[in-house]
Short mmCIF file of C-alpha atoms in Angstrom, two decimals:
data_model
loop_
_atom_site.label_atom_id
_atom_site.label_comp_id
_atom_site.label_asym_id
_atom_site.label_seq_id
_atom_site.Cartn_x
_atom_site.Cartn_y
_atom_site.Cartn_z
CA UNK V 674 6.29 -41.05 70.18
CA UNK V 675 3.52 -42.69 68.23
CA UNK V 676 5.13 -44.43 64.82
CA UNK V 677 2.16 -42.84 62.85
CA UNK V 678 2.93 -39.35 64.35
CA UNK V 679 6.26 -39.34 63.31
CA UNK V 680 5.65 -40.59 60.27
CA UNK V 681 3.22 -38.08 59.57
CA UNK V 682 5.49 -35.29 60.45
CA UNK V 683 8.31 -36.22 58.29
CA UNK V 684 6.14 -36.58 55.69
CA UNK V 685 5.12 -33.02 56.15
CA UNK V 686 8.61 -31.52 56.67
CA UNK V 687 9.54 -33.14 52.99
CA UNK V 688 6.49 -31.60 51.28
CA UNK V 689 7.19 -27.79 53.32
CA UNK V 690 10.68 -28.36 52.30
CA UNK V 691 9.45 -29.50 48.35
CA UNK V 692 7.51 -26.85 48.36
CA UNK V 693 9.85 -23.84 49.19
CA UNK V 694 12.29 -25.45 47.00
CA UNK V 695 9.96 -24.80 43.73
CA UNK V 696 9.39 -21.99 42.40
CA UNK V 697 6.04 -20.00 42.46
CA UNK V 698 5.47 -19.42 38.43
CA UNK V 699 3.86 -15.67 38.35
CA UNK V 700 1.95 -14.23 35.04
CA UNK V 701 4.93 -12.74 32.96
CA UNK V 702 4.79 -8.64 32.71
CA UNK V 703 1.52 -7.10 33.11
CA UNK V 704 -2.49 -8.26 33.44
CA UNK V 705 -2.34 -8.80 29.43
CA UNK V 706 -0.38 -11.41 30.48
CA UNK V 707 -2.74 -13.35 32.31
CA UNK V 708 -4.49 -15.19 29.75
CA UNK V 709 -1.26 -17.31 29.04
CA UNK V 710 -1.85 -18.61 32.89
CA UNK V 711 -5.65 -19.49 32.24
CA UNK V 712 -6.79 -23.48 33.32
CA UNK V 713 -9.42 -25.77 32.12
CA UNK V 714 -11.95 -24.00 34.18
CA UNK V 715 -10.58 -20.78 33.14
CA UNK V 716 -11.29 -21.67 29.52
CA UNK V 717 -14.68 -23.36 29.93
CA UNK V 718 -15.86 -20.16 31.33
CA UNK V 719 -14.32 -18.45 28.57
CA UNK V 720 -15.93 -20.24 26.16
CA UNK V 721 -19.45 -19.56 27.77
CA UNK V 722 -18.79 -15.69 27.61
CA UNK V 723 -17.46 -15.83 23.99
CA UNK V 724 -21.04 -17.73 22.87
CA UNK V 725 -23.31 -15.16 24.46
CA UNK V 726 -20.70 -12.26 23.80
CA UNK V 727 -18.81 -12.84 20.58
CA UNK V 728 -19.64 -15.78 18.46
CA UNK V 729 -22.61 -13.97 16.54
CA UNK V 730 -20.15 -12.00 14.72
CA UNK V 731 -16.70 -13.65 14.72
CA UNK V 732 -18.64 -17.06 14.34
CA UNK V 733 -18.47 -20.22 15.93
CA UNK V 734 -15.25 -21.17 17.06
CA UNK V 735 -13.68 -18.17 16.20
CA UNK V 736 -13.91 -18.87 12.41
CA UNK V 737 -15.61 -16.19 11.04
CA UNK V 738 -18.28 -16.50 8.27
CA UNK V 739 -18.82 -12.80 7.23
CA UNK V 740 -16.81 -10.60 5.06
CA UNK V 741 -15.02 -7.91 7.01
CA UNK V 742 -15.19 -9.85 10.32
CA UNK V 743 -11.64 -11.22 11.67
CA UNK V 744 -11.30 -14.98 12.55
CA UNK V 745 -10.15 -14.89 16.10
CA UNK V 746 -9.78 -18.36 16.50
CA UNK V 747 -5.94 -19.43 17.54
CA UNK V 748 -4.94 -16.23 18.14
CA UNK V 749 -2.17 -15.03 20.80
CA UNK V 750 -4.03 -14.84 24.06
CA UNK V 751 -2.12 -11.77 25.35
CA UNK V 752 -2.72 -10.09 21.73
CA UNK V 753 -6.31 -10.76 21.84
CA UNK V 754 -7.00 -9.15 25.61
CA UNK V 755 -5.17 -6.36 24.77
CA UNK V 756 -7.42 -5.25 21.30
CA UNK V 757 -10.07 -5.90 23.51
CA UNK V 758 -8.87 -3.77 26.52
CA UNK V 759 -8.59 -1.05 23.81
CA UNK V 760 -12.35 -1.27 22.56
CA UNK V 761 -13.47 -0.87 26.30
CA UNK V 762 -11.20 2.31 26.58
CA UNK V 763 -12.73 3.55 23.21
CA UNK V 764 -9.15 3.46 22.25
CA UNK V 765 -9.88 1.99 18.84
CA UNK V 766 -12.90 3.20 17.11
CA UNK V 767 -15.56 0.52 16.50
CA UNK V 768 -18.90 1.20 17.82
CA UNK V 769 -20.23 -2.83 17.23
CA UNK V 770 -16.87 -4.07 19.28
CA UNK V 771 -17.41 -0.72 22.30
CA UNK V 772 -20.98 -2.56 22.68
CA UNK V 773 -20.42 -5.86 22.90
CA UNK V 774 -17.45 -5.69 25.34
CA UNK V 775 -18.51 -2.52 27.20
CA UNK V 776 -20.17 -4.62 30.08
CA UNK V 777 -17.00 -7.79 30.20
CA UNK V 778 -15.19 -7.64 33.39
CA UNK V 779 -11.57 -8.01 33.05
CA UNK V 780 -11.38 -11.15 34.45
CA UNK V 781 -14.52 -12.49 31.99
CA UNK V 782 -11.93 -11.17 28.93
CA UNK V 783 -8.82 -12.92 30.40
CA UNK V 784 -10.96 -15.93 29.90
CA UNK V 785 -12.31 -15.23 26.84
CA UNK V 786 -8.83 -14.51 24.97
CA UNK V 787 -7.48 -17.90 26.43
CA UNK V 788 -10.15 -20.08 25.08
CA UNK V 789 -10.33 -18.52 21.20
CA UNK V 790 -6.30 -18.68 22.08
CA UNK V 791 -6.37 -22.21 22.55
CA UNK V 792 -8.49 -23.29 19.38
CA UNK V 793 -7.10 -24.53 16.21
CA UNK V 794 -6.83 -21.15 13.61
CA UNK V 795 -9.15 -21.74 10.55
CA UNK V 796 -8.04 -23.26 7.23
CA UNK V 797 -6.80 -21.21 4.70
CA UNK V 798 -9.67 -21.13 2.09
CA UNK V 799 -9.23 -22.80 -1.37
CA UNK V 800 -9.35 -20.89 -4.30
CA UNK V 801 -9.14 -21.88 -8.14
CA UNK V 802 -8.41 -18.03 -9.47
CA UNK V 803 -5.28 -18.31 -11.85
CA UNK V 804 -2.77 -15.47 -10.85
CA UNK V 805 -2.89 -12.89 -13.79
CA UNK V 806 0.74 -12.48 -14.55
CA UNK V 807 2.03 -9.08 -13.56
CA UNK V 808 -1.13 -8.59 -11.36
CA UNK V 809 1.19 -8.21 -7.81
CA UNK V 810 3.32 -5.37 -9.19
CA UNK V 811 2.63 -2.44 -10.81
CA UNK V 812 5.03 -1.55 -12.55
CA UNK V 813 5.63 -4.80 -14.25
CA UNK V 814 1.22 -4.48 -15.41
CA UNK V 815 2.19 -1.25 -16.34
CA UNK V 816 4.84 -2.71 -18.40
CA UNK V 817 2.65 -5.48 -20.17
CA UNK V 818 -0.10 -2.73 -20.59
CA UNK V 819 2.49 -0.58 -22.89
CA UNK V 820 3.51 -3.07 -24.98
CA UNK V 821 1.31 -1.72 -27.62
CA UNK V 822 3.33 1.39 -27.16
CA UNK V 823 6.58 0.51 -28.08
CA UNK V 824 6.55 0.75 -31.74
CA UNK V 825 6.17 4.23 -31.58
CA UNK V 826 7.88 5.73 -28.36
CA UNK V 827 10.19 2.79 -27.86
CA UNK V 828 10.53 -0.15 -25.30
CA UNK V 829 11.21 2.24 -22.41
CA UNK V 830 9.87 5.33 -23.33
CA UNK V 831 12.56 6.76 -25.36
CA UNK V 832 11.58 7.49 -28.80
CA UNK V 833 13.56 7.35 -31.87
CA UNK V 834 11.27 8.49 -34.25
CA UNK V 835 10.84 12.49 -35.25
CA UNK V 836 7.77 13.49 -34.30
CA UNK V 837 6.61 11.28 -31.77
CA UNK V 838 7.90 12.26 -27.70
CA UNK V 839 9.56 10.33 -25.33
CA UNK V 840 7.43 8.68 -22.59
CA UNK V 841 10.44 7.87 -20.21
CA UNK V 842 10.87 9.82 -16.82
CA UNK V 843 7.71 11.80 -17.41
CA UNK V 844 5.99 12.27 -14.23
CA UNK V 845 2.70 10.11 -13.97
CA UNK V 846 0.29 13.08 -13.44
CA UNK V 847 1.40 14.77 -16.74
CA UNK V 848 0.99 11.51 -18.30
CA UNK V 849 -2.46 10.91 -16.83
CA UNK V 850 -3.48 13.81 -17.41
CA UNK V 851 -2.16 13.78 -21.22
CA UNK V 852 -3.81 10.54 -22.12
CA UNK V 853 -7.42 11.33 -20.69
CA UNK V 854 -7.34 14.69 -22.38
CA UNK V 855 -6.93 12.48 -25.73
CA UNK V 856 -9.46 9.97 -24.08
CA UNK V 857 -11.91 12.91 -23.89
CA UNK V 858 -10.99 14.76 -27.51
CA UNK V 859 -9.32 17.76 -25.71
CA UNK V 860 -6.12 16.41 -27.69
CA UNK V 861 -6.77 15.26 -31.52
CA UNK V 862 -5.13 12.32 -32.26
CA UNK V 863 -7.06 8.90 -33.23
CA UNK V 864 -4.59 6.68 -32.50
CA UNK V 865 -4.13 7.68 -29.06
CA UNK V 866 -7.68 8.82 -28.01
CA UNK V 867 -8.34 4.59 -29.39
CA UNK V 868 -5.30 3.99 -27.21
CA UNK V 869 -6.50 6.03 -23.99
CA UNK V 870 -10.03 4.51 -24.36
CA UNK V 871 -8.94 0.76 -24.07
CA UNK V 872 -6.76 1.49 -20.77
CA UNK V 873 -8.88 1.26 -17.17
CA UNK V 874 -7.60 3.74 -14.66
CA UNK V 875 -6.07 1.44 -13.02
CA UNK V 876 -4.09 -0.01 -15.81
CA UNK V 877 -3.33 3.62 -17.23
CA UNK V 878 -2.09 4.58 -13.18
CA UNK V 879 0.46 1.48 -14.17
CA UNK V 880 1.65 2.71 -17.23
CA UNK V 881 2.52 6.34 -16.35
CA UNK V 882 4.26 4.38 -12.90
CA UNK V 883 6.12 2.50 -15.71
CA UNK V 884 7.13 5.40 -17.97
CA UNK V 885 8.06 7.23 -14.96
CA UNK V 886 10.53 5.17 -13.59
CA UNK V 887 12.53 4.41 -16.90
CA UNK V 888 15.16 6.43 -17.53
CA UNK V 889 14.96 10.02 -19.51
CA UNK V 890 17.36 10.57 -22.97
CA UNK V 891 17.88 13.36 -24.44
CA UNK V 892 16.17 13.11 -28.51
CA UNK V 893 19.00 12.35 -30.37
CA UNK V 894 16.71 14.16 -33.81
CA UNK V 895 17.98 17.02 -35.83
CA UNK V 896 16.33 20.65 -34.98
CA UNK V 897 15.33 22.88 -37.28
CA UNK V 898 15.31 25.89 -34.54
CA UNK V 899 17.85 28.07 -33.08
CA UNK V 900 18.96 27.18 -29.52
CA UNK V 901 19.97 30.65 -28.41
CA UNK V 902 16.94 32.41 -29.57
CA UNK V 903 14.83 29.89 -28.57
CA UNK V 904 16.39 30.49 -24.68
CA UNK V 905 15.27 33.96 -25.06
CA UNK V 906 12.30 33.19 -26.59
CA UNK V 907 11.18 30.22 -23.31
CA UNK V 908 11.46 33.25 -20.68
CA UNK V 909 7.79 32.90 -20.64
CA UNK V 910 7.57 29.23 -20.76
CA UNK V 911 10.49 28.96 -17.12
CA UNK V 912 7.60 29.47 -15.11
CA UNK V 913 5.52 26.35 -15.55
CA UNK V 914 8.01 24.26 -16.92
CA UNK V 915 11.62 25.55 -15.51
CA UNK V 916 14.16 27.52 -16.34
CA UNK V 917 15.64 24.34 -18.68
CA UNK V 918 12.51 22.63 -19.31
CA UNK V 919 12.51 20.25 -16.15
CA UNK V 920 9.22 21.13 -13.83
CA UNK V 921 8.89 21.33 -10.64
CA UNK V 922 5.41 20.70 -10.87
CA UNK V 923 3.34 16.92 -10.99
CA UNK V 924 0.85 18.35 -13.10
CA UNK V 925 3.16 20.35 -15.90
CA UNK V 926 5.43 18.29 -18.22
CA UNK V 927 8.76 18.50 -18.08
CA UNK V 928 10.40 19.32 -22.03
CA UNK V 929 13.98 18.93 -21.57
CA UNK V 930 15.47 16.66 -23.79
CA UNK V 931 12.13 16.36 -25.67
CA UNK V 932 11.68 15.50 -29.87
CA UNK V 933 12.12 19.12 -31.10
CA UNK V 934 9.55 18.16 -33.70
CA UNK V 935 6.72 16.73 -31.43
CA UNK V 936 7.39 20.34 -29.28
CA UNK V 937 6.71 22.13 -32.47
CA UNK V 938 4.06 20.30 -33.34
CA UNK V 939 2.17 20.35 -29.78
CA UNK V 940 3.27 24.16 -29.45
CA UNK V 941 1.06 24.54 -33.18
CA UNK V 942 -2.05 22.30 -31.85
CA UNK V 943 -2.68 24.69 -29.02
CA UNK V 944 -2.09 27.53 -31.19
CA UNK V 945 -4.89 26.45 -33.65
CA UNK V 946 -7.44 24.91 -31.26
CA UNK V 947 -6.43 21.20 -31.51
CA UNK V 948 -5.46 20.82 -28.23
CA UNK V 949 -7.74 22.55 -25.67
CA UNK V 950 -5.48 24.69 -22.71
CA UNK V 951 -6.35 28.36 -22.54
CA UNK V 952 -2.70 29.06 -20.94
CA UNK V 953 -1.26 27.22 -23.49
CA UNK V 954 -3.53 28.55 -26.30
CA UNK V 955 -2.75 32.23 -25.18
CA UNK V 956 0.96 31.33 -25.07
CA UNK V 957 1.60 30.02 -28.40
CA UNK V 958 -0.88 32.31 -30.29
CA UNK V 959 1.98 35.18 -29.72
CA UNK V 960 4.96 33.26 -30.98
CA UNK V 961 5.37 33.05 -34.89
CA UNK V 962 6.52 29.84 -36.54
CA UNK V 963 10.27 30.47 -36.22
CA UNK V 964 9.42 31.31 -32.62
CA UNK V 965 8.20 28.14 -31.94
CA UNK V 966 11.13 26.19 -33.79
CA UNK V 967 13.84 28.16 -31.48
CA UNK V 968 12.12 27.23 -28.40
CA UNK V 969 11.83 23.78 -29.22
CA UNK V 970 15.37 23.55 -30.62
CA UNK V 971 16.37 24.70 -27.08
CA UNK V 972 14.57 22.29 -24.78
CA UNK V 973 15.58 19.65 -26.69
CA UNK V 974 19.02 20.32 -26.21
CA UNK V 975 18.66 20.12 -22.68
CA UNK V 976 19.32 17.56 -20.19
CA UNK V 977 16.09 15.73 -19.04
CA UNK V 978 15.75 14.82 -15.20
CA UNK V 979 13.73 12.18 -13.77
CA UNK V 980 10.63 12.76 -11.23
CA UNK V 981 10.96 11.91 -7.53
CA UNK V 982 8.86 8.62 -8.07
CA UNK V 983 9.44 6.04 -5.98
CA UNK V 984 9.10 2.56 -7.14
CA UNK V 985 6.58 0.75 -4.83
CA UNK V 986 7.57 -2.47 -2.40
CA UNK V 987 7.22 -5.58 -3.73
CA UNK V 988 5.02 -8.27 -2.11
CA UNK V 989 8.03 -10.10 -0.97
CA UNK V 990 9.10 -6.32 0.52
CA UNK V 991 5.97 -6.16 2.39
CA UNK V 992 5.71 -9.32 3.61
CA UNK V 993 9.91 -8.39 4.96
CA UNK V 994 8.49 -5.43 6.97
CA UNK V 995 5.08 -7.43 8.45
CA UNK V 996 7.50 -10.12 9.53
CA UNK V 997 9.20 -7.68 11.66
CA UNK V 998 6.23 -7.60 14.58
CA UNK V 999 4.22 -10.80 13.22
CA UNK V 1000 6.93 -12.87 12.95
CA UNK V 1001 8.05 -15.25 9.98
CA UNK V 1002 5.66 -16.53 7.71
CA UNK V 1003 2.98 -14.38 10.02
CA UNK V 1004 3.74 -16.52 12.69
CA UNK V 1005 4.51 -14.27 15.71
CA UNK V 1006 5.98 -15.20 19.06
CA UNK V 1007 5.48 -11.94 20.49
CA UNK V 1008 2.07 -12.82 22.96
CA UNK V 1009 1.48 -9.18 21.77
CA UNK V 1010 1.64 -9.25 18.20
CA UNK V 1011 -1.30 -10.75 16.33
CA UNK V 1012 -0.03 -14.21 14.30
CA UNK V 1013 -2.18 -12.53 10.88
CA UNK V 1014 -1.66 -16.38 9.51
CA UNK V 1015 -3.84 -17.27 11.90
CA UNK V 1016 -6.94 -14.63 10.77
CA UNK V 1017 -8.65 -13.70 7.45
CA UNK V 1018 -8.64 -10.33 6.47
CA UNK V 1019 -8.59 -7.98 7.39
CA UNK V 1020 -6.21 -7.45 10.19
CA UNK V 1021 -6.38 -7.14 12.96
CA UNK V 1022 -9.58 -7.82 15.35
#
């Protein structure tokens, strides 16, 4: 037998055996998976698409320039195909994205997610803004913003002082609603309509979260009234503000465990026309003065109850439950998941 044949045959035998000995790597579960698969070539021709397909919005690169527009740059290739996919099948609504992909074959978007998949993800941009303190958390703004309240109704909310109400563990409608009724004159009181006007609605949103969540005392203040008239007398009164003063509704204040004074007092204002509620006005206009002194001597004997507020989720919180799909720090492994370090807002593509 020719020396070269032989040769030649062994040679082949050993790369037939190699061969059948290694095993043939095949794209992980699904098409979507595809992308992670993709060659030079592959992403070459993916970067042609993207330029005549994709980079007048989402910018060269991937790194968007335009407010509102995703940087897709160094994104997960499986992650990317996929949000895609679902703009072809009209199963996200976008009319701008249903265009420019309508007409991509599947193979052209295979391509396309592996090359913006294997760029580097743009730099965080710089900023100089000073965090405002309390500006991430509502509650703690809301807080800050009542410090100029605290003289009067106390540090939380709970007054000490005859006359004046307690703020804590009303509900933040009520409150809302309270203050812009003294920001608009429907209430007369200078101090507080002065108050009321200096407060945005965000920061005023913040302080009634704040006052809400503190907890509710009953006034610790003599009253003049008599408790078991006054129950007879608040028949009327059980079906806005419950049988004991604690409402069931967001709107209607709650005035268990109220300042028996500031009850008497409010009850008077929409009596004579200072406040303006023509419920309220009708109410009070039948009740004479010791009337209105029993009622409020009941309600303040009674045992205030919180709203169902719920304090909101920190950023820390949040960031906890994005980590969950995107992976710590934003940094998912899931081929799947978008990596939301990787893009500016808004997420996702």
């Amino acid at each position: 037998m020719n020396p070269w044949a032989f040769a030649g045959a062994v040679l082949l035998a050993c790369c037939t055996l190699a061969a059948a000995q290694v095993p043939t790597v095949k794209p992980a579960r699904g098409d979507d998976m595809r992308a992670l698969h993709a060659n030079s070539s592959d992403i070459a021709e993916g970067r042609r698409v993207a330029e005549s397909s994709c980079a007048r919005c989402h910018g060269a690169g991937g790194i968007s320039t335009t407010k509102g527009i995703p940087n897709i740059a160094g994104q997960r290739a499986a992650y990317l195909y996929l949000q895609v996919r679902a703009y072809q099948q009209r199963g996200r609504a976008q009319n701008p994205m249903e265009s420019a992909v309508r007409f991509l074959r599947d193979d052209a978007l295979v391509k396309v997610a592996a090359y913006y998949a294997s760029l580097d993800p743009a730099r965080p941009a710089a900023t100089t803004a000073k965090p405002v303190p309390g500006s991430g958390d509502p509650v703690e703004s809301g807080k800050a913003a009542a410090a100029g309240c605290a003289g009067c109704h106390g540090e939380t909310g709970v007054s000490s002082m005859p006359g004046t109400p307690s703020l804590a563990g009303l509900d933040p409608k009520s409150f809302v609603e309270a203050m812009n009724a003294y920001k608009s004159g429907q209430r007369r009181h200078d101090i507080m309509k002065t108050f009321a006007a200096g407060l945005s609605e965000t920061a005023l949103n913040n302080v009634a979260l704040f006052y809400a969540l503190q907890k509710p005392a009953r006034s610790q203040a003599p009253a003049a009234g008599d408790q078991a008239a006054g129950k007879k007398a608040a028949v009327s009164c059980g079906g806005c503000h419950g049988d004991v003063g604690v409402s069931a509704s967001p709107g209607t204040p709650s005035l268990a465990g109220q300042d028996a004074q500031y009850l008497a007092s409010a009850t008077k204002a929409y009596k004579d026309g200072a406040r303006k509620h023509d419920t309220m006005k009708a109410l009070a206009e039948a009740l004479e003065e010791h009337a209105i002194k029993d009622i409020a001597a009941f309600y303040s004997a009674q045992q205030p109850s919180p709203p169902e507020v719920r304090r909101p989720l920190s950023l820390s919180e949040w960031t906890e439950r994005c980590d969950r799909c995107h992976g710590a720090r934003g940094n998912s492994i899931e081929p799947r998941s978008a990596a939301s370090r990787r893009e500016s807002l808004p997420l996702p593509l």
